[in-house]
JSON list of C-alpha atoms in Angstrom, two decimals:
[
{"chain": "P", "resi": 525, "resn": "MET", "atom": "CA", "xyz": [90.69, 58.77, -27.82]},
{"chain": "P", "resi": 526, "resn": "SER", "atom": "CA", "xyz": [86.99, 59.64, -28.28]},
{"chain": "P", "resi": 527, "resn": "ALA", "atom": "CA", "xyz": [84.11, 57.16, -28.36]},
{"chain": "P", "resi": 528, "resn": "LEU", "atom": "CA", "xyz": [82.51, 56.34, -31.68]},
{"chain": "P", "resi": 529, "resn": "HIS", "atom": "CA", "xyz": [78.99, 57.65, -32.04]},
{"chain": "P", "resi": 530, "resn": "ILE", "atom": "CA", "xyz": [77.36, 54.93, -34.12]},
{"chain": "P", "resi": 531, "resn": "LYS", "atom": "CA", "xyz": [73.59, 54.83, -34.44]},
{"chain": "P", "resi": 532, "resn": "LYS", "atom": "CA", "xyz": [71.99, 51.51, -33.58]},
{"chain": "P", "resi": 533, "resn": "GLY", "atom": "CA", "xyz": [71.47, 49.52, -36.77]},
{"chain": "P", "resi": 534, "resn": "SER", "atom": "CA", "xyz": [73.96, 51.54, -38.75]},
{"chain": "P", "resi": 535, "resn": "THR", "atom": "CA", "xyz": [76.18, 49.58, -41.15]},
{"chain": "P", "resi": 536, "resn": "ARG", "atom": "CA", "xyz": [78.11, 52.56, -42.48]},
{"chain": "P", "resi": 537, "resn": "HIS", "atom": "CA", "xyz": [80.76, 52.32, -39.74]},
{"chain": "P", "resi": 538, "resn": "SER", "atom": "CA", "xyz": [80.78, 48.57, -39.26]},
{"chain": "P", "resi": 539, "resn": "ALA", "atom": "CA", "xyz": [81.47, 45.44, -41.22]},
{"chain": "P", "resi": 540, "resn": "TYR", "atom": "CA", "xyz": [78.67, 43.74, -39.31]},
{"chain": "P", "resi": 541, "resn": "ASN", "atom": "CA", "xyz": [74.97, 44.04, -39.95]},
{"chain": "P", "resi": 542, "resn": "LEU", "atom": "CA", "xyz": [73.66, 45.47, -36.69]},
{"chain": "P", "resi": 543, "resn": "ARG", "atom": "CA", "xyz": [70.04, 45.63, -37.85]},
{"chain": "P", "resi": 544, "resn": "PRO", "atom": "CA", "xyz": [67.74, 43.02, -36.38]},
{"chain": "P", "resi": 545, "resn": "THR", "atom": "CA", "xyz": [66.75, 40.29, -38.85]},
{"chain": "P", "resi": 546, "resn": "PHE", "atom": "CA", "xyz": [63.30, 39.84, -37.31]},
{"chain": "P", "resi": 547, "resn": "SER", "atom": "CA", "xyz": [60.21, 41.99, -37.22]},
{"chain": "P", "resi": 548, "resn": "ASP", "atom": "CA", "xyz": [57.44, 42.41, -34.66]},
{"chain": "P", "resi": 549, "resn": "VAL", "atom": "CA", "xyz": [55.04, 43.78, -37.27]},
{"chain": "P", "resi": 550, "resn": "GLN", "atom": "CA", "xyz": [51.92, 41.65, -37.71]},
{"chain": "P", "resi": 551, "resn": "GLU", "atom": "CA", "xyz": [51.00, 41.24, -41.38]},
{"chain": "P", "resi": 552, "resn": "ARG", "atom": "CA", "xyz": [47.84, 39.83, -42.96]},
{"chain": "P", "resi": 553, "resn": "HIS", "atom": "CA", "xyz": [48.52, 37.25, -45.69]},
{"chain": "P", "resi": 554, "resn": "THR", "atom": "CA", "xyz": [46.29, 35.26, -48.01]},
{"chain": "P", "resi": 555, "resn": "ILE", "atom": "CA", "xyz": [47.75, 31.81, -48.70]},
{"chain": "P", "resi": 556, "resn": "ALA", "atom": "CA", "xyz": [46.41, 29.48, -51.41]},
{"chain": "P", "resi": 557, "resn": "VAL", "atom": "CA", "xyz": [47.22, 25.78, -51.07]},
{"chain": "P", "resi": 558, "resn": "LEU", "atom": "CA", "xyz": [46.54, 23.19, -53.79]},
{"chain": "P", "resi": 559, "resn": "VAL", "atom": "CA", "xyz": [46.06, 19.75, -52.21]},
{"chain": "P", "resi": 560, "resn": "GLU", "atom": "CA", "xyz": [44.90, 16.22, -53.02]},
{"chain": "P", "resi": 561, "resn": "ASN", "atom": "CA", "xyz": [41.16, 15.92, -52.46]},
{"chain": "P", "resi": 562, "resn": "GLU", "atom": "CA", "xyz": [41.26, 13.04, -50.00]},
{"chain": "P", "resi": 563, "resn": "PRO", "atom": "CA", "xyz": [39.99, 12.48, -46.45]},
{"chain": "P", "resi": 564, "resn": "GLY", "atom": "CA", "xyz": [42.10, 13.99, -43.67]},
{"chain": "P", "resi": 565, "resn": "VAL", "atom": "CA", "xyz": [44.04, 16.55, -45.74]},
{"chain": "P", "resi": 566, "resn": "LEU", "atom": "CA", "xyz": [42.12, 19.55, -44.41]},
{"chain": "P", "resi": 567, "resn": "ALA", "atom": "CA", "xyz": [42.56, 18.27, -40.84]},
{"chain": "P", "resi": 568, "resn": "ARG", "atom": "CA", "xyz": [46.32, 18.02, -41.37]},
{"chain": "P", "resi": 569, "resn": "VAL", "atom": "CA", "xyz": [46.56, 21.54, -42.78]},
{"chain": "P", "resi": 570, "resn": "ILE", "atom": "CA", "xyz": [44.43, 23.01, -39.99]},
{"chain": "P", "resi": 571, "resn": "GLY", "atom": "CA", "xyz": [46.30, 20.92, -37.41]},
{"chain": "P", "resi": 572, "resn": "LEU", "atom": "CA", "xyz": [49.50, 22.65, -38.50]},
{"chain": "P", "resi": 573, "resn": "PHE", "atom": "CA", "xyz": [47.95, 25.99, -37.53]},
{"chain": "P", "resi": 574, "resn": "SER", "atom": "CA", "xyz": [46.30, 24.92, -34.28]},
{"chain": "P", "resi": 575, "resn": "GLY", "atom": "CA", "xyz": [49.29, 22.89, -33.08]},
{"chain": "P", "resi": 576, "resn": "ARG", "atom": "CA", "xyz": [51.57, 25.92, -33.32]},
{"chain": "P", "resi": 577, "resn": "GLY", "atom": "CA", "xyz": [49.10, 28.52, -32.09]},
{"chain": "P", "resi": 578, "resn": "TYR", "atom": "CA", "xyz": [48.68, 30.30, -35.44]},
{"chain": "P", "resi": 579, "resn": "ASN", "atom": "CA", "xyz": [45.38, 32.07, -36.05]},
{"chain": "P", "resi": 580, "resn": "ILE", "atom": "CA", "xyz": [43.16, 31.56, -39.09]},
{"chain": "P", "resi": 581, "resn": "GLU", "atom": "CA", "xyz": [41.01, 34.59, -39.91]},
{"chain": "P", "resi": 582, "resn": "SER", "atom": "CA", "xyz": [39.31, 33.01, -42.93]},
{"chain": "P", "resi": 583, "resn": "LEU", "atom": "CA", "xyz": [39.24, 29.54, -44.47]},
{"chain": "P", "resi": 584, "resn": "THR", "atom": "CA", "xyz": [37.61, 28.36, -47.71]},
{"chain": "P", "resi": 585, "resn": "VAL", "atom": "CA", "xyz": [37.93, 24.96, -49.33]},
{"chain": "P", "resi": 586, "resn": "ALA", "atom": "CA", "xyz": [36.55, 23.60, -52.58]},
{"chain": "P", "resi": 587, "resn": "GLU", "atom": "CA", "xyz": [37.39, 20.98, -55.18]},
{"chain": "P", "resi": 588, "resn": "VAL", "atom": "CA", "xyz": [38.82, 22.76, -58.24]},
{"chain": "P", "resi": 589, "resn": "ASP", "atom": "CA", "xyz": [39.79, 19.79, -60.45]},
{"chain": "P", "resi": 590, "resn": "HIS", "atom": "CA", "xyz": [37.33, 16.88, -60.47]},
{"chain": "P", "resi": 591, "resn": "THR", "atom": "CA", "xyz": [39.41, 14.64, -62.74]},
{"chain": "P", "resi": 592, "resn": "GLY", "atom": "CA", "xyz": [42.69, 15.35, -60.93]},
{"chain": "P", "resi": 593, "resn": "HIS", "atom": "CA", "xyz": [41.02, 15.19, -57.49]},
{"chain": "P", "resi": 594, "resn": "LEU", "atom": "CA", "xyz": [42.55, 18.51, -56.41]},
{"chain": "P", "resi": 595, "resn": "SER", "atom": "CA", "xyz": [41.14, 21.00, -53.92]},
{"chain": "P", "resi": 596, "resn": "ARG", "atom": "CA", "xyz": [42.13, 24.57, -53.19]},
{"chain": "P", "resi": 597, "resn": "ILE", "atom": "CA", "xyz": [42.38, 25.78, -49.61]},
{"chain": "P", "resi": 598, "resn": "THR", "atom": "CA", "xyz": [42.48, 29.57, -49.20]},
{"chain": "P", "resi": 599, "resn": "ILE", "atom": "CA", "xyz": [43.66, 30.69, -45.77]},
{"chain": "P", "resi": 600, "resn": "VAL", "atom": "CA", "xyz": [43.84, 34.24, -44.45]},
{"chain": "P", "resi": 601, "resn": "THR", "atom": "CA", "xyz": [46.18, 34.50, -41.47]},
{"chain": "P", "resi": 602, "resn": "THR", "atom": "CA", "xyz": [48.24, 37.07, -39.60]},
{"chain": "P", "resi": 603, "resn": "GLY", "atom": "CA", "xyz": [51.74, 36.89, -38.25]},
{"chain": "P", "resi": 604, "resn": "THR", "atom": "CA", "xyz": [55.22, 38.33, -38.38]},
{"chain": "P", "resi": 605, "resn": "PRO", "atom": "CA", "xyz": [57.13, 37.83, -41.64]},
{"chain": "P", "resi": 606, "resn": "GLN", "atom": "CA", "xyz": [59.10, 35.02, -39.98]},
{"chain": "P", "resi": 607, "resn": "VAL", "atom": "CA", "xyz": [55.91, 33.25, -38.87]},
{"chain": "P", "resi": 608, "resn": "ILE", "atom": "CA", "xyz": [54.39, 33.57, -42.37]},
{"chain": "P", "resi": 609, "resn": "GLU", "atom": "CA", "xyz": [57.55, 32.09, -43.93]},
{"chain": "P", "resi": 610, "resn": "GLN", "atom": "CA", "xyz": [57.47, 29.25, -41.39]},
{"chain": "P", "resi": 611, "resn": "ILE", "atom": "CA", "xyz": [53.79, 28.55, -42.17]},
{"chain": "P", "resi": 612, "resn": "LYS", "atom": "CA", "xyz": [54.51, 28.37, -45.92]},
{"chain": "P", "resi": 613, "resn": "ALA", "atom": "CA", "xyz": [57.52, 26.09, -45.42]},
{"chain": "P", "resi": 614, "resn": "GLN", "atom": "CA", "xyz": [55.59, 23.74, -43.13]},
{"chain": "P", "resi": 615, "resn": "LEU", "atom": "CA", "xyz": [52.60, 23.65, -45.49]},
{"chain": "P", "resi": 616, "resn": "GLY", "atom": "CA", "xyz": [54.93, 22.67, -48.34]},
{"chain": "P", "resi": 617, "resn": "ARG", "atom": "CA", "xyz": [56.20, 19.69, -46.35]},
{"chain": "P", "resi": 618, "resn": "ILE", "atom": "CA", "xyz": [52.76, 18.11, -45.88]},
{"chain": "P", "resi": 619, "resn": "VAL", "atom": "CA", "xyz": [52.62, 15.15, -48.30]},
{"chain": "P", "resi": 620, "resn": "PRO", "atom": "CA", "xyz": [49.30, 15.76, -50.15]},
{"chain": "P", "resi": 621, "resn": "VAL", "atom": "CA", "xyz": [50.15, 19.45, -50.72]},
{"chain": "P", "resi": 622, "resn": "HIS", "atom": "CA", "xyz": [51.03, 20.21, -54.37]},
{"chain": "P", "resi": 623, "resn": "GLU", "atom": "CA", "xyz": [51.54, 23.99, -54.29]},
{"chain": "P", "resi": 624, "resn": "VAL", "atom": "CA", "xyz": [51.67, 26.81, -51.73]},
{"chain": "P", "resi": 625, "resn": "HIS", "atom": "CA", "xyz": [51.22, 30.41, -52.91]},
{"chain": "P", "resi": 626, "resn": "ASP", "atom": "CA", "xyz": [51.35, 33.55, -50.78]},
{"chain": "P", "resi": 627, "resn": "LEU", "atom": "CA", "xyz": [49.02, 35.76, -52.80]},
{"chain": "P", "resi": 628, "resn": "THR", "atom": "CA", "xyz": [49.94, 38.77, -50.69]},
{"chain": "P", "resi": 629, "resn": "VAL", "atom": "CA", "xyz": [53.56, 38.81, -51.89]},
{"chain": "P", "resi": 630, "resn": "GLU", "atom": "CA", "xyz": [53.31, 37.15, -55.33]},
{"chain": "P", "resi": 631, "resn": "GLY", "atom": "CA", "xyz": [51.54, 40.09, -56.92]},
{"chain": "P", "resi": 632, "resn": "PRO", "atom": "CA", "xyz": [48.20, 41.85, -57.08]},
{"chain": "P", "resi": 633, "resn": "SER", "atom": "CA", "xyz": [45.29, 39.60, -56.30]},
{"chain": "P", "resi": 634, "resn": "VAL", "atom": "CA", "xyz": [41.51, 39.73, -56.25]},
{"chain": "P", "resi": 635, "resn": "GLU", "atom": "CA", "xyz": [39.79, 38.77, -52.98]},
{"chain": "P", "resi": 636, "resn": "ARG", "atom": "CA", "xyz": [36.05, 38.30, -52.68]},
{"chain": "P", "resi": 637, "resn": "GLU", "atom": "CA", "xyz": [33.69, 37.06, -50.03]},
{"chain": "P", "resi": 638, "resn": "LEU", "atom": "CA", "xyz": [29.95, 36.33, -49.96]},
{"chain": "P", "resi": 639, "resn": "ALA", "atom": "CA", "xyz": [27.71, 37.05, -46.99]},
{"chain": "P", "resi": 640, "resn": "ILE", "atom": "CA", "xyz": [24.01, 36.68, -46.30]},
{"chain": "P", "resi": 641, "resn": "ILE", "atom": "CA", "xyz": [22.65, 39.08, -43.70]},
{"chain": "P", "resi": 642, "resn": "LYS", "atom": "CA", "xyz": [19.28, 38.96, -41.95]},
{"chain": "P", "resi": 643, "resn": "VAL", "atom": "CA", "xyz": [17.81, 42.29, -40.86]},
{"chain": "P", "resi": 644, "resn": "VAL", "atom": "CA", "xyz": [14.59, 42.56, -38.84]},
{"chain": "P", "resi": 645, "resn": "GLY", "atom": "CA", "xyz": [12.81, 45.89, -38.66]},
{"chain": "P", "resi": 646, "resn": "GLU", "atom": "CA", "xyz": [9.71, 47.88, -39.47]},
{"chain": "P", "resi": 647, "resn": "GLY", "atom": "CA", "xyz": [8.83, 51.25, -40.96]},
{"chain": "P", "resi": 648, "resn": "ASP", "atom": "CA", "xyz": [11.70, 53.67, -41.57]},
{"chain": "P", "resi": 649, "resn": "LYS", "atom": "CA", "xyz": [14.30, 51.08, -40.62]},
{"chain": "P", "resi": 650, "resn": "ARG", "atom": "CA", "xyz": [13.13, 48.82, -43.46]},
{"chain": "P", "resi": 651, "resn": "VAL", "atom": "CA", "xyz": [13.31, 51.71, -45.94]},
{"chain": "P", "resi": 652, "resn": "GLU", "atom": "CA", "xyz": [16.79, 52.68, -44.73]},
{"chain": "P", "resi": 653, "resn": "ALA", "atom": "CA", "xyz": [17.98, 49.03, -44.93]},
{"chain": "P", "resi": 654, "resn": "LEU", "atom": "CA", "xyz": [16.79, 48.83, -48.56]},
{"chain": "P", "resi": 655, "resn": "ARG", "atom": "CA", "xyz": [18.46, 52.16, -49.40]},
{"chain": "P", "resi": 656, "resn": "LEU", "atom": "CA", "xyz": [21.79, 51.02, -47.95]},
{"chain": "P", "resi": 657, "resn": "ALA", "atom": "CA", "xyz": [21.50, 47.67, -49.72]},
{"chain": "P", "resi": 658, "resn": "ASP", "atom": "CA", "xyz": [21.08, 49.53, -53.00]},
{"chain": "P", "resi": 659, "resn": "ILE", "atom": "CA", "xyz": [24.18, 51.65, -52.31]},
{"chain": "P", "resi": 660, "resn": "PHE", "atom": "CA", "xyz": [26.26, 48.54, -51.49]},
{"chain": "P", "resi": 661, "resn": "ARG", "atom": "CA", "xyz": [24.74, 46.58, -54.42]},
{"chain": "P", "resi": 662, "resn": "ALA", "atom": "CA", "xyz": [23.37, 43.93, -52.09]},
{"chain": "P", "resi": 663, "resn": "ASN", "atom": "CA", "xyz": [20.51, 41.77, -53.35]},
{"chain": "P", "resi": 664, "resn": "VAL", "atom": "CA", "xyz": [17.34, 40.97, -51.43]},
{"chain": "P", "resi": 665, "resn": "VAL", "atom": "CA", "xyz": [17.07, 37.17, -51.54]},
{"chain": "P", "resi": 666, "resn": "ASP", "atom": "CA", "xyz": [14.22, 36.78, -49.04]},
{"chain": "P", "resi": 667, "resn": "SER", "atom": "CA", "xyz": [11.59, 39.13, -47.66]},
{"chain": "P", "resi": 668, "resn": "THR", "atom": "CA", "xyz": [8.83, 38.84, -45.07]},
{"chain": "P", "resi": 669, "resn": "LEU", "atom": "CA", "xyz": [6.60, 41.50, -43.52]},
{"chain": "P", "resi": 670, "resn": "ASN", "atom": "CA", "xyz": [9.20, 42.23, -40.86]},
{"chain": "P", "resi": 671, "resn": "SER", "atom": "CA", "xyz": [12.57, 40.99, -42.21]},
{"chain": "P", "resi": 672, "resn": "PHE", "atom": "CA", "xyz": [14.95, 40.93, -45.16]},
{"chain": "P", "resi": 673, "resn": "ILE", "atom": "CA", "xyz": [17.81, 38.63, -46.05]},
{"chain": "P", "resi": 674, "resn": "PHE", "atom": "CA", "xyz": [20.46, 40.37, -48.12]},
{"chain": "P", "resi": 675, "resn": "GLU", "atom": "CA", "xyz": [23.16, 38.77, -50.24]},
{"chain": "P", "resi": 676, "resn": "ILE", "atom": "CA", "xyz": [26.35, 40.81, -50.66]},
{"chain": "P", "resi": 677, "resn": "THR", "atom": "CA", "xyz": [29.63, 40.00, -52.36]},
{"chain": "P", "resi": 678, "resn": "GLY", "atom": "CA", "xyz": [32.86, 41.95, -52.33]},
{"chain": "P", "resi": 679, "resn": "ALA", "atom": "CA", "xyz": [36.06, 42.56, -50.45]},
{"chain": "P", "resi": 680, "resn": "PRO", "atom": "CA", "xyz": [35.93, 41.66, -46.74]},
{"chain": "P", "resi": 681, "resn": "ASP", "atom": "CA", "xyz": [36.12, 45.38, -45.82]},
{"chain": "P", "resi": 682, "resn": "LYS", "atom": "CA", "xyz": [33.00, 46.10, -47.87]},
{"chain": "P", "resi": 683, "resn": "ILE", "atom": "CA", "xyz": [31.07, 43.35, -46.08]},
{"chain": "P", "resi": 684, "resn": "ASP", "atom": "CA", "xyz": [32.28, 44.60, -42.69]},
{"chain": "P", "resi": 685, "resn": "ALA", "atom": "CA", "xyz": [31.12, 48.14, -43.55]},
{"chain": "P", "resi": 686, "resn": "PHE", "atom": "CA", "xyz": [27.70, 46.91, -44.72]},
{"chain": "P", "resi": 687, "resn": "ALA", "atom": "CA", "xyz": [27.23, 44.83, -41.56]},
{"chain": "P", "resi": 688, "resn": "ASP", "atom": "CA", "xyz": [28.24, 47.78, -39.35]},
{"chain": "P", "resi": 689, "resn": "LEU", "atom": "CA", "xyz": [25.61, 49.98, -41.01]},
{"chain": "P", "resi": 690, "resn": "MET", "atom": "CA", "xyz": [22.92, 47.29, -40.69]},
{"chain": "P", "resi": 691, "resn": "ARG", "atom": "CA", "xyz": [23.47, 46.70, -36.95]},
{"chain": "P", "resi": 692, "resn": "PRO", "atom": "CA", "xyz": [21.44, 49.71, -35.77]},
{"chain": "P", "resi": 693, "resn": "LEU", "atom": "CA", "xyz": [18.75, 48.86, -38.34]},
{"chain": "P", "resi": 694, "resn": "GLY", "atom": "CA", "xyz": [18.13, 45.39, -36.87]},
{"chain": "P", "resi": 695, "resn": "LEU", "atom": "CA", "xyz": [20.85, 43.00, -38.04]},
{"chain": "P", "resi": 696, "resn": "VAL", "atom": "CA", "xyz": [20.16, 39.71, -36.23]},
{"chain": "P", "resi": 697, "resn": "GLU", "atom": "CA", "xyz": [22.21, 37.13, -38.12]},
{"chain": "P", "resi": 698, "resn": "ILE", "atom": "CA", "xyz": [25.09, 36.94, -40.58]},
{"chain": "P", "resi": 699, "resn": "ALA", "atom": "CA", "xyz": [26.74, 34.06, -42.45]},
{"chain": "P", "resi": 700, "resn": "ARG", "atom": "CA", "xyz": [30.00, 34.55, -44.38]},
{"chain": "P", "resi": 701, "resn": "THR", "atom": "CA", "xyz": [31.76, 32.24, -46.81]},
{"chain": "P", "resi": 702, "resn": "GLY", "atom": "CA", "xyz": [35.33, 33.33, -46.15]},
{"chain": "P", "resi": 703, "resn": "VAL", "atom": "CA", "xyz": [37.76, 34.79, -48.64]},
{"chain": "P", "resi": 704, "resn": "ALA", "atom": "CA", "xyz": [38.24, 33.35, -52.14]},
{"chain": "P", "resi": 705, "resn": "ALA", "atom": "CA", "xyz": [41.27, 34.82, -53.90]},
{"chain": "P", "resi": 706, "resn": "LEU", "atom": "CA", "xyz": [43.21, 34.59, -57.17]},
{"chain": "P", "resi": 707, "resn": "LEU", "atom": "CA", "xyz": [46.30, 36.32, -58.54]},
{"chain": "P", "resi": 708, "resn": "ARG", "atom": "CA", "xyz": [45.57, 38.88, -61.24]},
{"chain": "P", "resi": 709, "resn": "GLY", "atom": "CA", "xyz": [46.94, 38.62, -64.76]},
{"chain": "P", "resi": 710, "resn": "ASP", "atom": "CA", "xyz": [48.86, 35.69, -66.26]}
]
């Protein structure tokens, strides 16, 4: 009798699913949470992440319904698919949470971020900073004889690229709002 040569994970020769049900792949997800606008809610949501060792890459919070006292928390985080599912399930169990949406899996979404960037330089570096700002459609919101403050909005990758190009030209300070995101369409 010869041994069966079955590839690992193959289900063609077996009634059992031999494929692992977990993944080690780290995925980036944008999660939107609609919550009651009351004291302590943000601390509870963030406590869920810190208490379990989950990382938050970006966090934005704002009241979106004044009469209904509702706020929207947009969180960008990374984790395995199992960790992301666990985060969503645990967020849904927090009492003041009304809705939890994973914008990454629910459909195409629009993500934007705002940054203000201070660049200090003279001569050719100033000219080059203005040229790059024009290419990236950044606005000059403040100017002195030796510095500029640029305002730029766009996808996080666009802001990262602009900041990387400004570093050798004298970038000294940057402030970012974090990601704001919405699903496209209906």
